[in-house]
PDB file of C-alpha atoms in Angstrom:
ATOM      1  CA  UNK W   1      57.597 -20.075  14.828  1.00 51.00           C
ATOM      2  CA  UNK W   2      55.677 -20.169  18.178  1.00 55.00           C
ATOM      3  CA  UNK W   3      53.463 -16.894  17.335  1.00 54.00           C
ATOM      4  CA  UNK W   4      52.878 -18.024  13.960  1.00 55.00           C
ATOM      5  CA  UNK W   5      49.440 -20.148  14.776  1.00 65.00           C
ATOM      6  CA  UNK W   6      48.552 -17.281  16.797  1.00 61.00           C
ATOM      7  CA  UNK W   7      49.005 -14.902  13.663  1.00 58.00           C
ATOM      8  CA  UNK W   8      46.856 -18.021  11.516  1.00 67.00           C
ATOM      9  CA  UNK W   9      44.379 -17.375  14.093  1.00 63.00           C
ATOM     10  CA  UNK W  10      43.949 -13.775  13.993  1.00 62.00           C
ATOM     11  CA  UNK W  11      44.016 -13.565  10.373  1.00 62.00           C
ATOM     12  CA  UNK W  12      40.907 -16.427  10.024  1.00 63.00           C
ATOM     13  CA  UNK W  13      39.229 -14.208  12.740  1.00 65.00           C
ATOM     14  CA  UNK W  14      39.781 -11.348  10.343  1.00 63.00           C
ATOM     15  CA  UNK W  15      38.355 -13.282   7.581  1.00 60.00           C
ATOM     16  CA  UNK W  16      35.360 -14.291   9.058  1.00 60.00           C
ATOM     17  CA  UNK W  17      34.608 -11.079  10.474  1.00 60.00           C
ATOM     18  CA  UNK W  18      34.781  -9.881   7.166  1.00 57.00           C
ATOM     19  CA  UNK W  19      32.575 -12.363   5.611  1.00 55.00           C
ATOM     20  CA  UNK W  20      29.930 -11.575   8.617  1.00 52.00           C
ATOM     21  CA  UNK W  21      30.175  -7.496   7.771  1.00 53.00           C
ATOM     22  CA  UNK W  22      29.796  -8.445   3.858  1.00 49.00           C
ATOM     23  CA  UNK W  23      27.197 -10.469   4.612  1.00 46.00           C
ATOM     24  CA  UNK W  24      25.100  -8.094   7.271  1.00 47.00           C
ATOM     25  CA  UNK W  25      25.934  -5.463   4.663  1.00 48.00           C
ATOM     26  CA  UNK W  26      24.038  -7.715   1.839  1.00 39.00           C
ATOM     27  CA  UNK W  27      21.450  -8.322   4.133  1.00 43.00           C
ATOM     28  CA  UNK W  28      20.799  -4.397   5.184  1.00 40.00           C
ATOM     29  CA  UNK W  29      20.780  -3.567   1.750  1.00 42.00           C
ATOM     30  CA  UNK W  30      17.898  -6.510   1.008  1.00 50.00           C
ATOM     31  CA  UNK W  31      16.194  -4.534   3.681  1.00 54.00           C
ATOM     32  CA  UNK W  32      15.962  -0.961   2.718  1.00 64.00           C
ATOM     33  CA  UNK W  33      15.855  -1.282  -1.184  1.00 82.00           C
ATOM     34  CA  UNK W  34      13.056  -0.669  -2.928  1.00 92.00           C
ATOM     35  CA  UNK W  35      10.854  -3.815  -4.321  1.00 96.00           C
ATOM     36  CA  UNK W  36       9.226  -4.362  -7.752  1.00 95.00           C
ATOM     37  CA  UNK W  37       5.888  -4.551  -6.534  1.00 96.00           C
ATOM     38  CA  UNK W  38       4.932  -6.794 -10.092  1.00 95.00           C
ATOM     39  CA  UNK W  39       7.455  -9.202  -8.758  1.00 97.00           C
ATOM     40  CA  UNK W  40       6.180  -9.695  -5.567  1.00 97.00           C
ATOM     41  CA  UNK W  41       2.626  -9.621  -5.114  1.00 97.00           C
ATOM     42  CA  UNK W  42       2.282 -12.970  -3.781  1.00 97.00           C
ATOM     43  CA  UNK W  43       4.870 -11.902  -0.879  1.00 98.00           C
ATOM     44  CA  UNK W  44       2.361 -10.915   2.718  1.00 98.00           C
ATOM     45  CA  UNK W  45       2.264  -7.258   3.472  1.00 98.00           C
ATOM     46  CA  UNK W  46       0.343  -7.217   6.614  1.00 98.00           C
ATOM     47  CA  UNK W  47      -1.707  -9.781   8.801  1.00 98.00           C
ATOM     48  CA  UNK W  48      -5.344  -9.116  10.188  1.00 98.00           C
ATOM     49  CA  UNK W  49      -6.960 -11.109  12.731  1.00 98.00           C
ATOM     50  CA  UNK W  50      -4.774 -14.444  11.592  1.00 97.00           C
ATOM     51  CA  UNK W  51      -5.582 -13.341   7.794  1.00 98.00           C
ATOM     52  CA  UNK W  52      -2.513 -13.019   5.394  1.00 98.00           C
ATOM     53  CA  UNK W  53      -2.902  -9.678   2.972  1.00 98.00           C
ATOM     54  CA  UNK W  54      -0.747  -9.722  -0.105  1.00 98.00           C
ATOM     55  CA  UNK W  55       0.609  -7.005  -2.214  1.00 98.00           C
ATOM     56  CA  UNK W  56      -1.760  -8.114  -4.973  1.00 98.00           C
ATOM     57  CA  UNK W  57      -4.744  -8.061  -2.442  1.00 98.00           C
ATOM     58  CA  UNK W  58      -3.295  -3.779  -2.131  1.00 98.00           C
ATOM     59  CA  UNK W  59      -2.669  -3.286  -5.391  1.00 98.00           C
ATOM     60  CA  UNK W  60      -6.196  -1.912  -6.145  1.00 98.00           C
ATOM     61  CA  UNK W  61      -5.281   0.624  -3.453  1.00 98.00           C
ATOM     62  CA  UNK W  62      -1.754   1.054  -5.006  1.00 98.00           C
ATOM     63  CA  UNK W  63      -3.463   2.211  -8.814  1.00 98.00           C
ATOM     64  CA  UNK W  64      -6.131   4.410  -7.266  1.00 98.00           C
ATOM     65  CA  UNK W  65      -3.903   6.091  -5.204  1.00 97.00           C
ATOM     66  CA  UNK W  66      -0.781   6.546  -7.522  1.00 97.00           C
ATOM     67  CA  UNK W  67      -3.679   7.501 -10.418  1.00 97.00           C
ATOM     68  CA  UNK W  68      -5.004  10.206  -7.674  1.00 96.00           C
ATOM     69  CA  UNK W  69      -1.945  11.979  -7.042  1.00 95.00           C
ATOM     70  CA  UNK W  70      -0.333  11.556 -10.757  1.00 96.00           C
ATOM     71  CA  UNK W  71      -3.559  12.951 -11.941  1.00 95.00           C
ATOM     72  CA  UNK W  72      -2.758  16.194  -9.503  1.00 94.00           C
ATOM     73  CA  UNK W  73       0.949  15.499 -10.267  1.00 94.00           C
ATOM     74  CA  UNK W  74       0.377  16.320 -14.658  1.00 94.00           C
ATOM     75  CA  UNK W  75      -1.292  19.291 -13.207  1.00 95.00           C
ATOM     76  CA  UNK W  76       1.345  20.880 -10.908  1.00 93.00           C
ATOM     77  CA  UNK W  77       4.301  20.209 -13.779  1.00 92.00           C
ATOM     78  CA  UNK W  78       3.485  18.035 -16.869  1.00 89.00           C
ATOM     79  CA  UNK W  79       6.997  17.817 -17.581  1.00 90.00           C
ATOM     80  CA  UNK W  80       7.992  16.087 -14.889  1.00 92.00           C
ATOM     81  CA  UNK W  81       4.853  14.687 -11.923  1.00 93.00           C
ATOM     82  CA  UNK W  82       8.121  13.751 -10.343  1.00 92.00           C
ATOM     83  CA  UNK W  83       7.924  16.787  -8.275  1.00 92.00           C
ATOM     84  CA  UNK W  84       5.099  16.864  -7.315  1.00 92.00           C
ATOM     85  CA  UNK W  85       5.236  13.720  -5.376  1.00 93.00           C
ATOM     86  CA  UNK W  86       8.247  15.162  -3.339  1.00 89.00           C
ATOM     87  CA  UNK W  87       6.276  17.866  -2.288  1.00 91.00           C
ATOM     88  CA  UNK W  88       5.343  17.605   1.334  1.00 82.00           C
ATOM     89  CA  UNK W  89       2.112  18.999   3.344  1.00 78.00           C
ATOM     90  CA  UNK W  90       1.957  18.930   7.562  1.00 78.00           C
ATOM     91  CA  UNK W  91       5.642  17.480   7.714  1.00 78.00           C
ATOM     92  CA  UNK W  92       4.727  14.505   5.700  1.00 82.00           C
ATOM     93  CA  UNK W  93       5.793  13.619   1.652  1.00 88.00           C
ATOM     94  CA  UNK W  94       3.015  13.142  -0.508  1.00 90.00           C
ATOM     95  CA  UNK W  95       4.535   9.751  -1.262  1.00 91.00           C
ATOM     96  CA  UNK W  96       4.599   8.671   2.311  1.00 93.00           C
ATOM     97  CA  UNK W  97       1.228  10.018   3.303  1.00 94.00           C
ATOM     98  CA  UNK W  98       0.145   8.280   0.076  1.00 95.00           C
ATOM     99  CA  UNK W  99       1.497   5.083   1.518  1.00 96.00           C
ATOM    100  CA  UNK W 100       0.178   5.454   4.556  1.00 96.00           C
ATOM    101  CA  UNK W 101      -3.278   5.697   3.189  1.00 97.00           C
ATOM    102  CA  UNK W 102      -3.229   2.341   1.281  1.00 98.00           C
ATOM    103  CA  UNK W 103      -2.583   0.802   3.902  1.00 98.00           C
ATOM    104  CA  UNK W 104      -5.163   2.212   6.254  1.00 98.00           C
ATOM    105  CA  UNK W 105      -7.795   2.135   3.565  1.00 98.00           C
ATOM    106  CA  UNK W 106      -6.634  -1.419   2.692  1.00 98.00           C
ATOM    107  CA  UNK W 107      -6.869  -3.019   6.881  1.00 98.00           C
ATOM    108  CA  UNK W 108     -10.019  -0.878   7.154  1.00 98.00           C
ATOM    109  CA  UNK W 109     -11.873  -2.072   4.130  1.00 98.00           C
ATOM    110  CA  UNK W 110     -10.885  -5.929   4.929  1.00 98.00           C
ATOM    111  CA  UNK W 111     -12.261  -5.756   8.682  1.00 98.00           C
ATOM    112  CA  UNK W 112     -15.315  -3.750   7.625  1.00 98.00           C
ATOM    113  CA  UNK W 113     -15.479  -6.810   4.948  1.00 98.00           C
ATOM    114  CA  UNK W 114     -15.531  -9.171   7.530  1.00 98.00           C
ATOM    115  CA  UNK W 115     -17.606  -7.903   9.725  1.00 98.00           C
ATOM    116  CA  UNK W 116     -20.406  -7.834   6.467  1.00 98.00           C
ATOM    117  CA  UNK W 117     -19.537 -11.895   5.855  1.00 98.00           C
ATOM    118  CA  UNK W 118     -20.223 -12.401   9.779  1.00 97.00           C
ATOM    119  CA  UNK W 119     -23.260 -10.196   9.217  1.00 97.00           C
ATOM    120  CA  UNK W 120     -24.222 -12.218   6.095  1.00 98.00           C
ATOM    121  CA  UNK W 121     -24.545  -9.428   4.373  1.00 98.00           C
ATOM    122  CA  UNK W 122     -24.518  -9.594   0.408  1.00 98.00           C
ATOM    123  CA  UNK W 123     -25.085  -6.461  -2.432  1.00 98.00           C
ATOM    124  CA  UNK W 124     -28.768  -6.226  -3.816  1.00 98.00           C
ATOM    125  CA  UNK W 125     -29.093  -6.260  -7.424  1.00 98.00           C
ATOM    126  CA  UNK W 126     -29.163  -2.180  -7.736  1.00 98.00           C
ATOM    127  CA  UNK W 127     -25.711  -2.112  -5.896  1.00 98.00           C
ATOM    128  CA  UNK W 128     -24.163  -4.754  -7.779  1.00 98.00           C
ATOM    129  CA  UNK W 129     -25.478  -2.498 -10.755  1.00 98.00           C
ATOM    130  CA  UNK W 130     -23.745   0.557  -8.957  1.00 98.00           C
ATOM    131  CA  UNK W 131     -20.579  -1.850  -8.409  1.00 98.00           C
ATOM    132  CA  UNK W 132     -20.420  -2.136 -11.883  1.00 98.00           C
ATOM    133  CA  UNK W 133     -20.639   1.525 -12.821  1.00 98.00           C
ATOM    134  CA  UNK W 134     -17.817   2.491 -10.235  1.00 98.00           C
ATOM    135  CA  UNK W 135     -15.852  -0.357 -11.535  1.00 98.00           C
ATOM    136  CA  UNK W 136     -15.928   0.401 -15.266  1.00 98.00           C
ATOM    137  CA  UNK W 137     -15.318   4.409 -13.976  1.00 98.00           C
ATOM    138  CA  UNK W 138     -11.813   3.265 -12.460  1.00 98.00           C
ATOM    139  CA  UNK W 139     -10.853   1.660 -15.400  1.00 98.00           C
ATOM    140  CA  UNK W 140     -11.262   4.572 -17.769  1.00 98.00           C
ATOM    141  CA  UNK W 141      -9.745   6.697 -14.800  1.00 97.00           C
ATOM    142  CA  UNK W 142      -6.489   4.663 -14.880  1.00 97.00           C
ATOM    143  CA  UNK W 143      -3.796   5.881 -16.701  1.00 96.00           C
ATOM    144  CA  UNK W 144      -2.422   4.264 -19.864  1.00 96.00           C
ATOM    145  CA  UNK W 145       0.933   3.433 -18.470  1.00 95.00           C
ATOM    146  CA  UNK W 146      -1.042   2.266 -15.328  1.00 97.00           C
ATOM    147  CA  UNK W 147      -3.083  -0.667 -17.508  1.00 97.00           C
ATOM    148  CA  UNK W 148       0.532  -1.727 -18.839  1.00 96.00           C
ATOM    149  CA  UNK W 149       2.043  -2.537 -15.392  1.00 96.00           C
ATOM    150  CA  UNK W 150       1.577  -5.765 -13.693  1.00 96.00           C
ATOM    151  CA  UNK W 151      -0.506  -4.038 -10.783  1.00 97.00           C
ATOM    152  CA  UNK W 152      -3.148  -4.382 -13.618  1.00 97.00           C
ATOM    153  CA  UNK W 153      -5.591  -7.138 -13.589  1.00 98.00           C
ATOM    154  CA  UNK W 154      -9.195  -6.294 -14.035  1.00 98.00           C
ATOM    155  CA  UNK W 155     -10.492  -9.729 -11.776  1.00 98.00           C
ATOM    156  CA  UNK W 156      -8.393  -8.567  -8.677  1.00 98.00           C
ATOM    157  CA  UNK W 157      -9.455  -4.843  -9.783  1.00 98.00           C
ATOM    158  CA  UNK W 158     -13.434  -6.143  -9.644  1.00 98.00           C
ATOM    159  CA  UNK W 159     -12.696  -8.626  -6.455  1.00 98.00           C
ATOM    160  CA  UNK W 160     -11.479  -5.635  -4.487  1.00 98.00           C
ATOM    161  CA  UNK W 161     -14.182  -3.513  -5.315  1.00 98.00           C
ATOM    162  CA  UNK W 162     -17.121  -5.902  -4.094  1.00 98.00           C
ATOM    163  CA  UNK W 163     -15.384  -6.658  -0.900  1.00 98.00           C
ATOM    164  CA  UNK W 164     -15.426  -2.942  -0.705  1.00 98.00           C
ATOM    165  CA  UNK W 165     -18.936  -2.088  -1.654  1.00 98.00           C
ATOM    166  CA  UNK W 166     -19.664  -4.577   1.199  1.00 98.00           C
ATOM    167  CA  UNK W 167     -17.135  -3.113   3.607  1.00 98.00           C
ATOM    168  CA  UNK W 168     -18.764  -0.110   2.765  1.00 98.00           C
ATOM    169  CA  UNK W 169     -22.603  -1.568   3.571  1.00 98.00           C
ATOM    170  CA  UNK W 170     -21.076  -2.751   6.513  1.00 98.00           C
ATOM    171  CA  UNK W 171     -20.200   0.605   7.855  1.00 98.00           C
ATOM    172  CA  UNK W 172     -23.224   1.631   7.061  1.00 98.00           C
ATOM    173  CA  UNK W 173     -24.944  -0.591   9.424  1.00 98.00           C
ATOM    174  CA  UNK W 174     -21.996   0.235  12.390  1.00 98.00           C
ATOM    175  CA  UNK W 175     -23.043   3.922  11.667  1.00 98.00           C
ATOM    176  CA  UNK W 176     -26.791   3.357  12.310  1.00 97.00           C
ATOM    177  CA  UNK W 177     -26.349   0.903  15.206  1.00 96.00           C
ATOM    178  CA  UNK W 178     -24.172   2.858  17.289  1.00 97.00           C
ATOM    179  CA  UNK W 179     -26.166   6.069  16.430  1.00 97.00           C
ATOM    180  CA  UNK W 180     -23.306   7.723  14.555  1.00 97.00           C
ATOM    181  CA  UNK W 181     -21.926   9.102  11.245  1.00 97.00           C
ATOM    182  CA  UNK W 182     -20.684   7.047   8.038  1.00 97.00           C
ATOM    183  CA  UNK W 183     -17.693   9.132   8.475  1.00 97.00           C
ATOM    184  CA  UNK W 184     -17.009   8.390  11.882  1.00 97.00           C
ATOM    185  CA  UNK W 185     -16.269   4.878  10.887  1.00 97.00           C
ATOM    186  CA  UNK W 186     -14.459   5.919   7.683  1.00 97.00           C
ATOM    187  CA  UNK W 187     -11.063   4.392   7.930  1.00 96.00           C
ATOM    188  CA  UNK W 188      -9.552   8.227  10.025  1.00 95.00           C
ATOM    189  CA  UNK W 189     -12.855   7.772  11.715  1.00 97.00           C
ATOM    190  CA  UNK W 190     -12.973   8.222  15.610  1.00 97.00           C
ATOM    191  CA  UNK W 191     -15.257   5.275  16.019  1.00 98.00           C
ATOM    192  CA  UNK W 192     -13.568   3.342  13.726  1.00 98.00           C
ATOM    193  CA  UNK W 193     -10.400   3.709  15.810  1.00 97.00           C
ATOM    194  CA  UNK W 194     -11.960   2.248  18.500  1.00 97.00           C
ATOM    195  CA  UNK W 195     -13.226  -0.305  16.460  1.00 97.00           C
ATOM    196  CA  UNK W 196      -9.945  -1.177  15.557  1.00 97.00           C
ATOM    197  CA  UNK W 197      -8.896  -1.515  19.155  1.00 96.00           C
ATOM    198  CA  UNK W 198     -10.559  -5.176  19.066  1.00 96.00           C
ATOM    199  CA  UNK W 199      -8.352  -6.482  16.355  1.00 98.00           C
ATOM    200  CA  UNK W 200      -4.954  -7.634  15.405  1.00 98.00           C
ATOM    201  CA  UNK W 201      -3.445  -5.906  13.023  1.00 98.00           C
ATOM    202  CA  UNK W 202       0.597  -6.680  12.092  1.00 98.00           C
ATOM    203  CA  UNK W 203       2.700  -5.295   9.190  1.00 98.00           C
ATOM    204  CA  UNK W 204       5.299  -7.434   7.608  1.00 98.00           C
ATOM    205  CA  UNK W 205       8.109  -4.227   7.261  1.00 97.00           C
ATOM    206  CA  UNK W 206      10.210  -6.467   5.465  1.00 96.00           C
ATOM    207  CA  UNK W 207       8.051  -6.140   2.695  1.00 97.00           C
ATOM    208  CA  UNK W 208       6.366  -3.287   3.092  1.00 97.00           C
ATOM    209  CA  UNK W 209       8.443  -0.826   3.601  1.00 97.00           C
ATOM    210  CA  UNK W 210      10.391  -1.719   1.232  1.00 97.00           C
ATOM    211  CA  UNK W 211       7.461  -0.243  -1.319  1.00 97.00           C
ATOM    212  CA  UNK W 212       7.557   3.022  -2.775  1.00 95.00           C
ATOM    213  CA  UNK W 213       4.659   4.528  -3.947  1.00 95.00           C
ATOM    214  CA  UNK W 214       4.813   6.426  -6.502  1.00 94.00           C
ATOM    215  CA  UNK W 215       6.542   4.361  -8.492  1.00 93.00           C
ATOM    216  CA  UNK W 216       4.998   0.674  -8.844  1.00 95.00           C
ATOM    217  CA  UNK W 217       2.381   1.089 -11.571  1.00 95.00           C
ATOM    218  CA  UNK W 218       3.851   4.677 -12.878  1.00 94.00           C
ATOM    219  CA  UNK W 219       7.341   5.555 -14.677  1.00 89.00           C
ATOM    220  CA  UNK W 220       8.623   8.754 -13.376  1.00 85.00           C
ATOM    221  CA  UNK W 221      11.853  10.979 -14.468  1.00 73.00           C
ATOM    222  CA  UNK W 222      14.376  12.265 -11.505  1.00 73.00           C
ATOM    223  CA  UNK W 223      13.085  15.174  -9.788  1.00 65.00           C
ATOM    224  CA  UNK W 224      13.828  18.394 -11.648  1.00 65.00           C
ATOM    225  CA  UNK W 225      14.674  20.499  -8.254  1.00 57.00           C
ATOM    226  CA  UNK W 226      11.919  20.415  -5.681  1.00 45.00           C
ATOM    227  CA  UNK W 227      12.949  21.155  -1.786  1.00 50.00           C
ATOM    228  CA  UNK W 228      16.155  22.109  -2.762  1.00 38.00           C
ATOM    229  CA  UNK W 229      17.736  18.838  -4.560  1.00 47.00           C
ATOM    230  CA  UNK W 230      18.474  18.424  -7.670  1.00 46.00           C
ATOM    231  CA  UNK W 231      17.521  14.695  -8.461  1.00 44.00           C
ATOM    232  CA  UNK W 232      15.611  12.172  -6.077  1.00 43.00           C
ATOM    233  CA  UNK W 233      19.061  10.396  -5.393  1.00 43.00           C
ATOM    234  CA  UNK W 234      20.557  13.354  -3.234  1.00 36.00           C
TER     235      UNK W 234
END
């Protein structure tokens, strides 16, 4: 009778423990599984300078860049763009260099955008006429199954693209003052980097890298056999 509370006590140590590992096991899971991005585009995917950048502020870059490389994708096997996607050039999937590039186009085009507000800078009539142009040119680019997702919505679409076209007037004026190239302060510009030494720049990876891309405004198949698997799950 005298080792029995001892016994109670190990066994509600057990229990808890096992609640904890359930729990932590839950919570891990949360972590590394994939998001529906239509489900959470008010949820913060990275910070700059103080400001708060949603998934729905990205999901312009999201739709050009999934359209880009599904466009290539039809190309390399119509049957199934799946593979192509799991291709991988320089050590690096397409899908994660794809990634990578919204969000460095994304933080790049929202400081240069700032800088043209602090600048006071505003788009003459010809380049709001251009604006236009490019804007109705990425809608007829998107894919059908791309305008039935719920990345799709042609006032964020046409937001984006002005803070861009003024990002992009912005660099312009960098270029000239500092006696350089547009490209040098494209967003894998040299000057740019050094730009982007002055600012503040934090990802929220609980969000964000829980995002696949590839697969947020697109419906793909399992891959048919590409780098030696047999389906995307192995």
């Amino acid at each position: 009778m005298g080792l029995l509370p001892g016994y109670i006590r190990k066994v509600m140590l057990l229990a808890v423990l096992a609640v904890v590992l359930v729990a932590f096991g839950a919570f891990h899971y949360e972590m590394i599984s994939p998001i529906v991005y239509e489900d959470k585009l008010d949820s913060v995917a990275v910070t700059v300078d103080g400001d708060e950048l949603t998934l729905r502020d990205l999901s312009f870059y999201v739709l050009y860049e999934e359209q880009t490389i599904e466009t290539e994708a039809m190309i390399y096997n119509s049957e199934n763009t799946r593979d192509f996607w799991n291709l991988h050039a320089n050590g690096i999937f397409f899908k994660f260099a794809a990634k990578k590039y919204v969000m460095d186009m994304a933080v790049h085009d929202y400081l240069m955008y700032k800088g043209a507000l602090e600048a006071e800078m505003t788009l003459t009539d010809e380049e709001q006429e251009i604006l236009k142009d490019s804007y109705n040119d990425f809608l007829d680019d998107l894919l059908l199954q791309q305008k039935d997702s719920g990345l799709y919505d042609e006032q964020v679409i046409y937001e984006t693209m002005e803070r861009i076209a003024l990002s992009e007037k912005y660099r312009g004026y960098l270029a000239d003052r500092d006696e350089t190239t547009y490209g040098g302060y494209g967003y894998d510009g040299r000057d740019y980097q050094k730009y982007l030494k002055d600012h503040k720049v934090k990802i929220n990876h609980r969000i964000w890298d829980r995002v696949a891309i590839g697969d947020n405004s697109l419906v793909h198949k399992s891959a048919s056999g590409v780098n030696g698997q047999e389906s995307e799950d192995e």
